[in-house]
């Protein structure tokens, strides 16, 4: 993950700005926890400002883009968190688990350092039905399905969990893979694709880009997917998974 984001992370903040609706959903999932460890924090999107936050991020390219006055950051891997057991009320991981070199160990670390809940924004690999993948970049499904944890895997790692669908708004300002589902022309932009990690793993994106460009020009995309233009938000498989820790876990906030 460090090498990936050192390579693609420059300028990441231009296309990957926190969306306020997603931020509200994450804040709601965190509940009234008074301290949060944000693991795989990147440039600091979705870190709540109303409680104590410590960030963990392995990539210097991402750390350098954190805003002045943002939460203190520790350069360390999610798989080796340098904090005592139950040090934080909550652990947060936003679209990062699929990048971890050892997913099981990283999830165990999230559980270890939190005493009330673990909140993970992820994508459910059991989901299917996104036109970008189905029609233009089937390689994305081949790459992503094995690296994203299933809901059952998260349940085994965290115990008592609830999975909340996170609908993607049509004008989402956080440019992750599904953000432009109603703005197909955006995927023709190399800058947009450059801020989406999966595109960096595809050997040659040009065939898919060419098909999408052609289908937009001749009206094929609109004939197939024009019904989406009337939707304000849709389910693309993104999930907020909230793991509730066992009562009685003790710890001390940093």
JSON list of C-alpha atoms in Angstrom, two decimals:
[
{"chain": "A", "resi": 1, "resn": "UNK", "atom": "CA", "xyz": [0.00, 0.00, 0.00]},
{"chain": "A", "resi": 2, "resn": "UNK", "atom": "CA", "xyz": [2.82, 2.43, 0.84]},
{"chain": "A", "resi": 3, "resn": "UNK", "atom": "CA", "xyz": [4.43, 2.11, -2.59]},
{"chain": "A", "resi": 4, "resn": "UNK", "atom": "CA", "xyz": [1.06, 2.35, -4.33]},
{"chain": "A", "resi": 5, "resn": "UNK", "atom": "CA", "xyz": [0.08, 5.62, -2.67]},
{"chain": "A", "resi": 6, "resn": "UNK", "atom": "CA", "xyz": [3.56, 7.06, -2.86]},
{"chain": "A", "resi": 7, "resn": "UNK", "atom": "CA", "xyz": [3.08, 6.62, -6.63]},
{"chain": "A", "resi": 8, "resn": "UNK", "atom": "CA", "xyz": [-0.54, 7.70, -7.12]},
{"chain": "A", "resi": 9, "resn": "UNK", "atom": "CA", "xyz": [-1.05, 9.84, -4.02]},
{"chain": "A", "resi": 10, "resn": "UNK", "atom": "CA", "xyz": [0.44, 13.06, -5.42]},
{"chain": "A", "resi": 11, "resn": "UNK", "atom": "CA", "xyz": [-2.49, 15.38, -6.17]},
{"chain": "A", "resi": 12, "resn": "UNK", "atom": "CA", "xyz": [-4.87, 12.87, -4.60]},
{"chain": "A", "resi": 13, "resn": "UNK", "atom": "CA", "xyz": [-6.62, 15.59, -2.61]},
{"chain": "A", "resi": 14, "resn": "UNK", "atom": "CA", "xyz": [-7.89, 17.33, -5.77]},
{"chain": "A", "resi": 15, "resn": "UNK", "atom": "CA", "xyz": [-10.23, 14.49, -6.72]},
{"chain": "A", "resi": 16, "resn": "UNK", "atom": "CA", "xyz": [-10.70, 12.81, -3.33]},
{"chain": "A", "resi": 17, "resn": "UNK", "atom": "CA", "xyz": [-12.40, 15.43, -1.19]},
{"chain": "A", "resi": 18, "resn": "UNK", "atom": "CA", "xyz": [-14.59, 14.29, 1.71]},
{"chain": "A", "resi": 19, "resn": "UNK", "atom": "CA", "xyz": [-18.27, 14.18, 0.79]},
{"chain": "A", "resi": 20, "resn": "UNK", "atom": "CA", "xyz": [-20.42, 15.71, 3.56]},
{"chain": "A", "resi": 21, "resn": "UNK", "atom": "CA", "xyz": [-23.13, 13.04, 3.28]},
{"chain": "A", "resi": 22, "resn": "UNK", "atom": "CA", "xyz": [-20.63, 10.24, 3.65]},
{"chain": "A", "resi": 23, "resn": "UNK", "atom": "CA", "xyz": [-18.99, 12.15, 6.49]},
{"chain": "A", "resi": 24, "resn": "UNK", "atom": "CA", "xyz": [-22.34, 12.36, 8.28]},
{"chain": "A", "resi": 25, "resn": "UNK", "atom": "CA", "xyz": [-22.89, 8.61, 7.89]},
{"chain": "A", "resi": 26, "resn": "UNK", "atom": "CA", "xyz": [-19.42, 7.87, 9.32]},
{"chain": "A", "resi": 27, "resn": "UNK", "atom": "CA", "xyz": [-19.96, 10.24, 12.24]},
{"chain": "A", "resi": 28, "resn": "UNK", "atom": "CA", "xyz": [-23.27, 8.55, 12.98]},
{"chain": "A", "resi": 29, "resn": "UNK", "atom": "CA", "xyz": [-21.58, 5.14, 12.88]},
{"chain": "A", "resi": 30, "resn": "UNK", "atom": "CA", "xyz": [-18.94, 6.33, 15.35]},
{"chain": "A", "resi": 31, "resn": "UNK", "atom": "CA", "xyz": [-21.69, 7.29, 17.78]},
{"chain": "A", "resi": 32, "resn": "UNK", "atom": "CA", "xyz": [-20.64, 9.05, 20.97]},
{"chain": "A", "resi": 33, "resn": "UNK", "atom": "CA", "xyz": [-17.14, 7.56, 21.12]},
{"chain": "A", "resi": 34, "resn": "UNK", "atom": "CA", "xyz": [-14.81, 10.19, 22.52]},
{"chain": "A", "resi": 35, "resn": "UNK", "atom": "CA", "xyz": [-11.56, 9.12, 20.82]},
{"chain": "A", "resi": 36, "resn": "UNK", "atom": "CA", "xyz": [-10.83, 7.63, 17.39]},
{"chain": "A", "resi": 37, "resn": "UNK", "atom": "CA", "xyz": [-7.82, 5.98, 15.78]},
{"chain": "A", "resi": 38, "resn": "UNK", "atom": "CA", "xyz": [-8.12, 6.58, 12.02]},
{"chain": "A", "resi": 39, "resn": "UNK", "atom": "CA", "xyz": [-6.17, 3.75, 10.36]},
{"chain": "A", "resi": 40, "resn": "UNK", "atom": "CA", "xyz": [-5.06, 4.15, 6.76]},
{"chain": "A", "resi": 41, "resn": "UNK", "atom": "CA", "xyz": [-5.98, 7.79, 7.18]},
{"chain": "A", "resi": 42, "resn": "UNK", "atom": "CA", "xyz": [-4.57, 9.12, 3.91]},
{"chain": "A", "resi": 43, "resn": "UNK", "atom": "CA", "xyz": [-4.91, 12.87, 3.62]},
{"chain": "A", "resi": 44, "resn": "UNK", "atom": "CA", "xyz": [-7.34, 13.00, 6.53]},
{"chain": "A", "resi": 45, "resn": "UNK", "atom": "CA", "xyz": [-10.76, 12.73, 4.90]},
{"chain": "A", "resi": 46, "resn": "UNK", "atom": "CA", "xyz": [-13.62, 11.89, 7.26]},
{"chain": "A", "resi": 47, "resn": "UNK", "atom": "CA", "xyz": [-11.74, 12.49, 10.48]},
{"chain": "A", "resi": 48, "resn": "UNK", "atom": "CA", "xyz": [-14.30, 13.89, 12.94]},
{"chain": "A", "resi": 49, "resn": "UNK", "atom": "CA", "xyz": [-13.49, 17.30, 14.42]},
{"chain": "A", "resi": 50, "resn": "UNK", "atom": "CA", "xyz": [-15.61, 16.95, 17.56]},
{"chain": "A", "resi": 51, "resn": "UNK", "atom": "CA", "xyz": [-13.46, 14.40, 19.41]},
{"chain": "A", "resi": 52, "resn": "UNK", "atom": "CA", "xyz": [-9.86, 13.31, 19.89]},
{"chain": "A", "resi": 53, "resn": "UNK", "atom": "CA", "xyz": [-8.40, 11.72, 16.73]},
{"chain": "A", "resi": 54, "resn": "UNK", "atom": "CA", "xyz": [-5.03, 10.14, 16.05]},
{"chain": "A", "resi": 55, "resn": "UNK", "atom": "CA", "xyz": [-4.23, 9.15, 12.46]},
{"chain": "A", "resi": 56, "resn": "UNK", "atom": "CA", "xyz": [-2.17, 6.23, 11.17]},
{"chain": "A", "resi": 57, "resn": "UNK", "atom": "CA", "xyz": [-0.81, 6.36, 7.60]},
{"chain": "A", "resi": 58, "resn": "UNK", "atom": "CA", "xyz": [2.20, 4.55, 6.06]},
{"chain": "A", "resi": 59, "resn": "UNK", "atom": "CA", "xyz": [2.60, 6.74, 2.94]},
{"chain": "A", "resi": 60, "resn": "UNK", "atom": "CA", "xyz": [4.61, 9.98, 3.15]},
{"chain": "A", "resi": 61, "resn": "UNK", "atom": "CA", "xyz": [2.92, 11.21, -0.06]},
{"chain": "A", "resi": 62, "resn": "UNK", "atom": "CA", "xyz": [-0.43, 11.03, 1.71]},
{"chain": "A", "resi": 63, "resn": "UNK", "atom": "CA", "xyz": [0.85, 12.43, 5.01]},
{"chain": "A", "resi": 64, "resn": "UNK", "atom": "CA", "xyz": [2.27, 15.46, 3.17]},
{"chain": "A", "resi": 65, "resn": "UNK", "atom": "CA", "xyz": [-1.23, 16.34, 1.94]},
{"chain": "A", "resi": 66, "resn": "UNK", "atom": "CA", "xyz": [-2.80, 16.52, 5.39]},
{"chain": "A", "resi": 67, "resn": "UNK", "atom": "CA", "xyz": [-4.15, 19.96, 6.17]},
{"chain": "A", "resi": 68, "resn": "UNK", "atom": "CA", "xyz": [-2.51, 22.20, 8.73]},
{"chain": "A", "resi": 69, "resn": "UNK", "atom": "CA", "xyz": [-4.16, 21.65, 12.08]},
{"chain": "A", "resi": 70, "resn": "UNK", "atom": "CA", "xyz": [-5.39, 18.15, 11.25]},
{"chain": "A", "resi": 71, "resn": "UNK", "atom": "CA", "xyz": [-5.08, 15.29, 13.69]},
{"chain": "A", "resi": 72, "resn": "UNK", "atom": "CA", "xyz": [-1.58, 14.14, 14.66]},
{"chain": "A", "resi": 73, "resn": "UNK", "atom": "CA", "xyz": [-0.37, 11.34, 12.41]},
{"chain": "A", "resi": 74, "resn": "UNK", "atom": "CA", "xyz": [1.88, 8.34, 13.03]},
{"chain": "A", "resi": 75, "resn": "UNK", "atom": "CA", "xyz": [3.64, 6.74, 10.07]},
{"chain": "A", "resi": 76, "resn": "UNK", "atom": "CA", "xyz": [3.04, 3.06, 10.71]},
{"chain": "A", "resi": 77, "resn": "UNK", "atom": "CA", "xyz": [1.32, 0.08, 9.09]},
{"chain": "A", "resi": 78, "resn": "UNK", "atom": "CA", "xyz": [-2.20, -1.02, 9.97]},
{"chain": "A", "resi": 79, "resn": "UNK", "atom": "CA", "xyz": [-0.80, -4.46, 10.68]},
{"chain": "A", "resi": 80, "resn": "UNK", "atom": "CA", "xyz": [1.51, -3.23, 13.46]},
{"chain": "A", "resi": 81, "resn": "UNK", "atom": "CA", "xyz": [-0.29, -0.48, 15.39]},
{"chain": "A", "resi": 82, "resn": "UNK", "atom": "CA", "xyz": [1.98, 1.04, 18.01]},
{"chain": "A", "resi": 83, "resn": "UNK", "atom": "CA", "xyz": [-0.70, 1.55, 20.66]},
{"chain": "A", "resi": 84, "resn": "UNK", "atom": "CA", "xyz": [-1.72, -0.30, 23.79]},
{"chain": "A", "resi": 85, "resn": "UNK", "atom": "CA", "xyz": [-4.79, -2.54, 23.92]},
{"chain": "A", "resi": 86, "resn": "UNK", "atom": "CA", "xyz": [-8.09, -0.62, 24.13]},
{"chain": "A", "resi": 87, "resn": "UNK", "atom": "CA", "xyz": [-6.28, 2.71, 23.77]},
{"chain": "A", "resi": 88, "resn": "UNK", "atom": "CA", "xyz": [-9.13, 4.29, 21.80]},
{"chain": "A", "resi": 89, "resn": "UNK", "atom": "CA", "xyz": [-12.89, 4.27, 22.12]},
{"chain": "A", "resi": 90, "resn": "UNK", "atom": "CA", "xyz": [-13.17, 3.58, 18.38]},
{"chain": "A", "resi": 91, "resn": "UNK", "atom": "CA", "xyz": [-11.05, 2.55, 15.43]},
{"chain": "A", "resi": 92, "resn": "UNK", "atom": "CA", "xyz": [-11.94, 3.85, 11.95]},
{"chain": "A", "resi": 93, "resn": "UNK", "atom": "CA", "xyz": [-10.83, 2.52, 8.56]},
{"chain": "A", "resi": 94, "resn": "UNK", "atom": "CA", "xyz": [-12.18, 4.23, 5.41]},
{"chain": "A", "resi": 95, "resn": "UNK", "atom": "CA", "xyz": [-11.72, 2.42, 2.07]},
{"chain": "A", "resi": 96, "resn": "UNK", "atom": "CA", "xyz": [-8.36, 1.06, 3.16]},
{"chain": "A", "resi": 97, "resn": "UNK", "atom": "CA", "xyz": [-8.68, -2.55, 4.35]},
{"chain": "A", "resi": 98, "resn": "UNK", "atom": "CA", "xyz": [-8.32, -3.91, 0.80]},
{"chain": "A", "resi": 99, "resn": "UNK", "atom": "CA", "xyz": [-4.83, -2.37, 0.59]},
{"chain": "A", "resi": 100, "resn": "UNK", "atom": "CA", "xyz": [-3.45, -4.01, 3.72]},
{"chain": "A", "resi": 101, "resn": "UNK", "atom": "CA", "xyz": [-0.69, -6.61, 3.20]},
{"chain": "A", "resi": 102, "resn": "UNK", "atom": "CA", "xyz": [-2.17, -8.87, 5.90]},
{"chain": "A", "resi": 103, "resn": "UNK", "atom": "CA", "xyz": [-5.91, -8.26, 6.18]},
{"chain": "A", "resi": 104, "resn": "UNK", "atom": "CA", "xyz": [-6.51, -10.65, 9.07]},
{"chain": "A", "resi": 105, "resn": "UNK", "atom": "CA", "xyz": [-3.74, -9.14, 11.16]},
{"chain": "A", "resi": 106, "resn": "UNK", "atom": "CA", "xyz": [-4.88, -5.59, 10.42]},
{"chain": "A", "resi": 107, "resn": "UNK", "atom": "CA", "xyz": [-8.47, -6.37, 11.44]},
{"chain": "A", "resi": 108, "resn": "UNK", "atom": "CA", "xyz": [-7.20, -8.00, 14.62]},
{"chain": "A", "resi": 109, "resn": "UNK", "atom": "CA", "xyz": [-5.23, -4.84, 15.34]},
{"chain": "A", "resi": 110, "resn": "UNK", "atom": "CA", "xyz": [-8.34, -2.67, 14.89]},
{"chain": "A", "resi": 111, "resn": "UNK", "atom": "CA", "xyz": [-10.17, -4.83, 17.39]},
{"chain": "A", "resi": 112, "resn": "UNK", "atom": "CA", "xyz": [-7.23, -4.82, 19.80]},
{"chain": "A", "resi": 113, "resn": "UNK", "atom": "CA", "xyz": [-6.84, -1.03, 20.08]},
{"chain": "A", "resi": 114, "resn": "UNK", "atom": "CA", "xyz": [-10.57, -0.21, 20.34]},
{"chain": "A", "resi": 115, "resn": "UNK", "atom": "CA", "xyz": [-12.80, -0.70, 23.34]},
{"chain": "A", "resi": 116, "resn": "UNK", "atom": "CA", "xyz": [-16.27, 0.34, 22.09]},
{"chain": "A", "resi": 117, "resn": "UNK", "atom": "CA", "xyz": [-16.55, -0.03, 18.33]},
{"chain": "A", "resi": 118, "resn": "UNK", "atom": "CA", "xyz": [-14.76, -0.48, 15.02]},
{"chain": "A", "resi": 119, "resn": "UNK", "atom": "CA", "xyz": [-16.12, 1.37, 11.99]},
{"chain": "A", "resi": 120, "resn": "UNK", "atom": "CA", "xyz": [-15.05, 0.25, 8.51]},
{"chain": "A", "resi": 121, "resn": "UNK", "atom": "CA", "xyz": [-16.11, 1.76, 5.20]},
{"chain": "A", "resi": 122, "resn": "UNK", "atom": "CA", "xyz": [-15.59, -0.93, 2.60]},
{"chain": "A", "resi": 123, "resn": "UNK", "atom": "CA", "xyz": [-17.12, -2.57, -0.46]},
{"chain": "A", "resi": 124, "resn": "UNK", "atom": "CA", "xyz": [-18.96, -5.87, -0.39]},
{"chain": "A", "resi": 125, "resn": "UNK", "atom": "CA", "xyz": [-17.37, -8.25, -2.93]},
{"chain": "A", "resi": 126, "resn": "UNK", "atom": "CA", "xyz": [-20.69, -10.11, -3.18]},
{"chain": "A", "resi": 127, "resn": "UNK", "atom": "CA", "xyz": [-22.19, -7.06, -4.90]},
{"chain": "A", "resi": 128, "resn": "UNK", "atom": "CA", "xyz": [-22.55, -6.95, -8.68]},
{"chain": "A", "resi": 129, "resn": "UNK", "atom": "CA", "xyz": [-24.24, -4.66, -11.17]},
{"chain": "A", "resi": 130, "resn": "UNK", "atom": "CA", "xyz": [-22.11, -1.55, -11.77]},
{"chain": "A", "resi": 131, "resn": "UNK", "atom": "CA", "xyz": [-22.09, -0.57, -15.45]},
{"chain": "A", "resi": 132, "resn": "UNK", "atom": "CA", "xyz": [-18.48, 0.69, -15.36]},
{"chain": "A", "resi": 133, "resn": "UNK", "atom": "CA", "xyz": [-17.21, -2.75, -14.40]},
{"chain": "A", "resi": 134, "resn": "UNK", "atom": "CA", "xyz": [-19.71, -4.88, -16.30]},
{"chain": "A", "resi": 135, "resn": "UNK", "atom": "CA", "xyz": [-19.47, -3.05, -19.65]},
{"chain": "A", "resi": 136, "resn": "UNK", "atom": "CA", "xyz": [-16.03, -1.46, -19.77]},
{"chain": "A", "resi": 137, "resn": "UNK", "atom": "CA", "xyz": [-13.54, -2.66, -17.17]},
{"chain": "A", "resi": 138, "resn": "UNK", "atom": "CA", "xyz": [-14.32, -6.26, -16.14]},
{"chain": "A", "resi": 139, "resn": "UNK", "atom": "CA", "xyz": [-10.71, -6.46, -14.91]},
{"chain": "A", "resi": 140, "resn": "UNK", "atom": "CA", "xyz": [-11.76, -4.33, -11.96]},
{"chain": "A", "resi": 141, "resn": "UNK", "atom": "CA", "xyz": [-13.98, -7.10, -10.64]},
{"chain": "A", "resi": 142, "resn": "UNK", "atom": "CA", "xyz": [-11.20, -9.65, -11.09]},
{"chain": "A", "resi": 143, "resn": "UNK", "atom": "CA", "xyz": [-8.81, -7.42, -9.13]},
{"chain": "A", "resi": 144, "resn": "UNK", "atom": "CA", "xyz": [-11.13, -6.16, -6.42]},
{"chain": "A", "resi": 145, "resn": "UNK", "atom": "CA", "xyz": [-13.24, -9.14, -5.39]},
{"chain": "A", "resi": 146, "resn": "UNK", "atom": "CA", "xyz": [-10.36, -11.12, -3.84]},
{"chain": "A", "resi": 147, "resn": "UNK", "atom": "CA", "xyz": [-8.90, -8.18, -1.93]},
{"chain": "A", "resi": 148, "resn": "UNK", "atom": "CA", "xyz": [-12.04, -6.82, -0.28]},
{"chain": "A", "resi": 149, "resn": "UNK", "atom": "CA", "xyz": [-13.19, -8.61, 2.87]},
{"chain": "A", "resi": 150, "resn": "UNK", "atom": "CA", "xyz": [-16.58, -10.29, 2.83]},
{"chain": "A", "resi": 151, "resn": "UNK", "atom": "CA", "xyz": [-19.10, -9.32, 5.48]},
{"chain": "A", "resi": 152, "resn": "UNK", "atom": "CA", "xyz": [-18.71, -12.81, 6.97]},
{"chain": "A", "resi": 153, "resn": "UNK", "atom": "CA", "xyz": [-14.94, -12.30, 7.22]},
{"chain": "A", "resi": 154, "resn": "UNK", "atom": "CA", "xyz": [-15.48, -9.02, 9.04]},
{"chain": "A", "resi": 155, "resn": "UNK", "atom": "CA", "xyz": [-17.94, -10.73, 11.36]},
{"chain": "A", "resi": 156, "resn": "UNK", "atom": "CA", "xyz": [-15.41, -13.45, 12.16]},
{"chain": "A", "resi": 157, "resn": "UNK", "atom": "CA", "xyz": [-12.74, -10.83, 12.86]},
{"chain": "A", "resi": 158, "resn": "UNK", "atom": "CA", "xyz": [-14.82, -8.35, 14.83]},
{"chain": "A", "resi": 159, "resn": "UNK", "atom": "CA", "xyz": [-17.64, -10.38, 16.34]},
{"chain": "A", "resi": 160, "resn": "UNK", "atom": "CA", "xyz": [-20.92, -8.51, 16.68]},
{"chain": "A", "resi": 161, "resn": "UNK", "atom": "CA", "xyz": [-21.23, -6.38, 13.53]},
{"chain": "A", "resi": 162, "resn": "UNK", "atom": "CA", "xyz": [-23.93, -4.56, 11.62]},
{"chain": "A", "resi": 163, "resn": "UNK", "atom": "CA", "xyz": [-23.61, -3.76, 7.92]},
{"chain": "A", "resi": 164, "resn": "UNK", "atom": "CA", "xyz": [-25.18, -0.51, 6.73]},
{"chain": "A", "resi": 165, "resn": "UNK", "atom": "CA", "xyz": [-25.60, 0.20, 2.99]},
{"chain": "A", "resi": 166, "resn": "UNK", "atom": "CA", "xyz": [-23.91, 3.47, 2.04]},
{"chain": "A", "resi": 167, "resn": "UNK", "atom": "CA", "xyz": [-25.71, 4.99, -0.93]},
{"chain": "A", "resi": 168, "resn": "UNK", "atom": "CA", "xyz": [-23.52, 6.97, -3.32]},
{"chain": "A", "resi": 169, "resn": "UNK", "atom": "CA", "xyz": [-24.96, 10.40, -4.17]},
{"chain": "A", "resi": 170, "resn": "UNK", "atom": "CA", "xyz": [-25.04, 11.41, -7.83]},
{"chain": "A", "resi": 171, "resn": "UNK", "atom": "CA", "xyz": [-22.81, 14.43, -7.19]},
{"chain": "A", "resi": 172, "resn": "UNK", "atom": "CA", "xyz": [-20.39, 12.75, -4.78]},
{"chain": "A", "resi": 173, "resn": "UNK", "atom": "CA", "xyz": [-17.24, 14.87, -4.40]},
{"chain": "A", "resi": 174, "resn": "UNK", "atom": "CA", "xyz": [-15.08, 12.01, -3.15]},
{"chain": "A", "resi": 175, "resn": "UNK", "atom": "CA", "xyz": [-13.86, 10.48, -6.38]},
{"chain": "A", "resi": 176, "resn": "UNK", "atom": "CA", "xyz": [-13.62, 6.80, -5.47]},
{"chain": "A", "resi": 177, "resn": "UNK", "atom": "CA", "xyz": [-14.48, 4.18, -8.07]},
{"chain": "A", "resi": 178, "resn": "UNK", "atom": "CA", "xyz": [-18.27, 4.44, -7.88]},
{"chain": "A", "resi": 179, "resn": "UNK", "atom": "CA", "xyz": [-18.51, 8.19, -7.36]},
{"chain": "A", "resi": 180, "resn": "UNK", "atom": "CA", "xyz": [-19.23, 9.09, -10.99]},
{"chain": "A", "resi": 181, "resn": "UNK", "atom": "CA", "xyz": [-21.96, 6.53, -11.70]},
{"chain": "A", "resi": 182, "resn": "UNK", "atom": "CA", "xyz": [-24.23, 9.32, -13.09]},
{"chain": "A", "resi": 183, "resn": "UNK", "atom": "CA", "xyz": [-21.37, 11.27, -14.70]},
{"chain": "A", "resi": 184, "resn": "UNK", "atom": "CA", "xyz": [-19.86, 8.73, -17.09]},
{"chain": "A", "resi": 185, "resn": "UNK", "atom": "CA", "xyz": [-17.75, 11.27, -18.96]},
{"chain": "A", "resi": 186, "resn": "UNK", "atom": "CA", "xyz": [-15.66, 11.71, -15.81]},
{"chain": "A", "resi": 187, "resn": "UNK", "atom": "CA", "xyz": [-14.10, 8.26, -16.27]},
{"chain": "A", "resi": 188, "resn": "UNK", "atom": "CA", "xyz": [-12.53, 9.49, -19.52]},
{"chain": "A", "resi": 189, "resn": "UNK", "atom": "CA", "xyz": [-10.39, 11.92, -17.48]},
{"chain": "A", "resi": 190, "resn": "UNK", "atom": "CA", "xyz": [-6.92, 10.53, -16.65]},
{"chain": "A", "resi": 191, "resn": "UNK", "atom": "CA", "xyz": [-6.85, 12.66, -13.51]},
{"chain": "A", "resi": 192, "resn": "UNK", "atom": "CA", "xyz": [-10.04, 11.06, -12.23]},
{"chain": "A", "resi": 193, "resn": "UNK", "atom": "CA", "xyz": [-8.75, 7.58, -13.00]},
{"chain": "A", "resi": 194, "resn": "UNK", "atom": "CA", "xyz": [-5.39, 8.42, -11.43]},
{"chain": "A", "resi": 195, "resn": "UNK", "atom": "CA", "xyz": [-7.05, 9.02, -8.05]},
{"chain": "A", "resi": 196, "resn": "UNK", "atom": "CA", "xyz": [-8.70, 5.57, -8.12]},
{"chain": "A", "resi": 197, "resn": "UNK", "atom": "CA", "xyz": [-6.25, 2.91, -7.03]},
{"chain": "A", "resi": 198, "resn": "UNK", "atom": "CA", "xyz": [-7.74, 0.04, -9.04]},
{"chain": "A", "resi": 199, "resn": "UNK", "atom": "CA", "xyz": [-7.06, 1.76, -12.36]},
{"chain": "A", "resi": 200, "resn": "UNK", "atom": "CA", "xyz": [-3.35, 1.79, -11.52]},
{"chain": "A", "resi": 201, "resn": "UNK", "atom": "CA", "xyz": [-3.45, -2.01, -11.36]},
{"chain": "A", "resi": 202, "resn": "UNK", "atom": "CA", "xyz": [-4.96, -2.49, -14.84]},
{"chain": "A", "resi": 203, "resn": "UNK", "atom": "CA", "xyz": [-2.28, -3.09, -17.42]},
{"chain": "A", "resi": 204, "resn": "UNK", "atom": "CA", "xyz": [-3.94, -1.18, -20.27]},
{"chain": "A", "resi": 205, "resn": "UNK", "atom": "CA", "xyz": [-7.01, 0.95, -19.62]},
{"chain": "A", "resi": 206, "resn": "UNK", "atom": "CA", "xyz": [-7.25, 2.32, -23.16]},
{"chain": "A", "resi": 207, "resn": "UNK", "atom": "CA", "xyz": [-9.54, -0.38, -24.63]},
{"chain": "A", "resi": 208, "resn": "UNK", "atom": "CA", "xyz": [-12.14, 0.25, -21.92]},
{"chain": "A", "resi": 209, "resn": "UNK", "atom": "CA", "xyz": [-11.76, 4.02, -22.18]},
{"chain": "A", "resi": 210, "resn": "UNK", "atom": "CA", "xyz": [-12.21, 3.81, -25.97]},
{"chain": "A", "resi": 211, "resn": "UNK", "atom": "CA", "xyz": [-15.38, 1.72, -25.62]},
{"chain": "A", "resi": 212, "resn": "UNK", "atom": "CA", "xyz": [-16.84, 4.14, -23.10]},
{"chain": "A", "resi": 213, "resn": "UNK", "atom": "CA", "xyz": [-15.99, 7.15, -25.25]},
{"chain": "A", "resi": 214, "resn": "UNK", "atom": "CA", "xyz": [-17.57, 5.53, -28.30]},
{"chain": "A", "resi": 215, "resn": "UNK", "atom": "CA", "xyz": [-20.72, 4.53, -26.40]},
{"chain": "A", "resi": 216, "resn": "UNK", "atom": "CA", "xyz": [-21.12, 8.04, -25.02]},
{"chain": "A", "resi": 217, "resn": "UNK", "atom": "CA", "xyz": [-20.69, 9.58, -28.46]},
{"chain": "A", "resi": 218, "resn": "UNK", "atom": "CA", "xyz": [-23.13, 7.29, -30.28]},
{"chain": "A", "resi": 219, "resn": "UNK", "atom": "CA", "xyz": [-25.75, 7.17, -27.52]},
{"chain": "A", "resi": 220, "resn": "UNK", "atom": "CA", "xyz": [-25.24, 3.52, -26.55]},
{"chain": "A", "resi": 221, "resn": "UNK", "atom": "CA", "xyz": [-24.50, 4.36, -22.91]},
{"chain": "A", "resi": 222, "resn": "UNK", "atom": "CA", "xyz": [-27.66, 6.45, -22.62]},
{"chain": "A", "resi": 223, "resn": "UNK", "atom": "CA", "xyz": [-29.80, 3.73, -24.19]},
{"chain": "A", "resi": 224, "resn": "UNK", "atom": "CA", "xyz": [-28.44, 1.17, -21.72]},
{"chain": "A", "resi": 225, "resn": "UNK", "atom": "CA", "xyz": [-28.18, 3.26, -18.58]},
{"chain": "A", "resi": 226, "resn": "UNK", "atom": "CA", "xyz": [-30.14, 6.47, -19.13]},
{"chain": "A", "resi": 227, "resn": "UNK", "atom": "CA", "xyz": [-32.58, 5.50, -16.40]},
{"chain": "A", "resi": 228, "resn": "UNK", "atom": "CA", "xyz": [-29.81, 6.25, -13.89]},
{"chain": "A", "resi": 229, "resn": "UNK", "atom": "CA", "xyz": [-30.00, 9.95, -14.77]},
{"chain": "A", "resi": 230, "resn": "UNK", "atom": "CA", "xyz": [-33.22, 10.18, -12.76]},
{"chain": "A", "resi": 231, "resn": "UNK", "atom": "CA", "xyz": [-31.68, 8.70, -9.61]},
{"chain": "A", "resi": 232, "resn": "UNK", "atom": "CA", "xyz": [-30.23, 10.87, -6.83]},
{"chain": "A", "resi": 233, "resn": "UNK", "atom": "CA", "xyz": [-28.32, 8.08, -5.04]},
{"chain": "A", "resi": 234, "resn": "UNK", "atom": "CA", "xyz": [-27.80, 4.37, -5.60]},
{"chain": "A", "resi": 235, "resn": "UNK", "atom": "CA", "xyz": [-26.39, 1.29, -3.87]},
{"chain": "A", "resi": 236, "resn": "UNK", "atom": "CA", "xyz": [-23.11, 0.21, -5.46]},
{"chain": "A", "resi": 237, "resn": "UNK", "atom": "CA", "xyz": [-22.09, -2.21, -2.74]},
{"chain": "A", "resi": 238, "resn": "UNK", "atom": "CA", "xyz": [-20.35, 0.21, -0.37]},
{"chain": "A", "resi": 239, "resn": "UNK", "atom": "CA", "xyz": [-20.97, -0.70, 3.25]},
{"chain": "A", "resi": 240, "resn": "UNK", "atom": "CA", "xyz": [-20.41, 0.87, 6.64]},
{"chain": "A", "resi": 241, "resn": "UNK", "atom": "CA", "xyz": [-19.60, -2.05, 8.91]},
{"chain": "A", "resi": 242, "resn": "UNK", "atom": "CA", "xyz": [-19.88, -1.29, 12.61]},
{"chain": "A", "resi": 243, "resn": "UNK", "atom": "CA", "xyz": [-18.29, -3.77, 14.98]},
{"chain": "A", "resi": 244, "resn": "UNK", "atom": "CA", "xyz": [-19.52, -3.47, 18.55]},
{"chain": "A", "resi": 245, "resn": "UNK", "atom": "CA", "xyz": [-16.86, -4.40, 21.07]},
{"chain": "A", "resi": 246, "resn": "UNK", "atom": "CA", "xyz": [-17.63, -6.44, 24.17]},
{"chain": "A", "resi": 247, "resn": "UNK", "atom": "CA", "xyz": [-18.65, -4.44, 27.25]},
{"chain": "A", "resi": 248, "resn": "UNK", "atom": "CA", "xyz": [-16.07, -4.15, 29.94]},
{"chain": "A", "resi": 249, "resn": "UNK", "atom": "CA", "xyz": [-13.02, -3.69, 27.73]},
{"chain": "A", "resi": 250, "resn": "UNK", "atom": "CA", "xyz": [-10.85, -1.21, 29.59]},
{"chain": "A", "resi": 251, "resn": "UNK", "atom": "CA", "xyz": [-8.26, 1.21, 28.30]},
{"chain": "A", "resi": 252, "resn": "UNK", "atom": "CA", "xyz": [-6.86, 4.70, 28.51]},
{"chain": "A", "resi": 253, "resn": "UNK", "atom": "CA", "xyz": [-7.22, 7.39, 25.88]},
{"chain": "A", "resi": 254, "resn": "UNK", "atom": "CA", "xyz": [-3.94, 8.72, 24.50]}
]
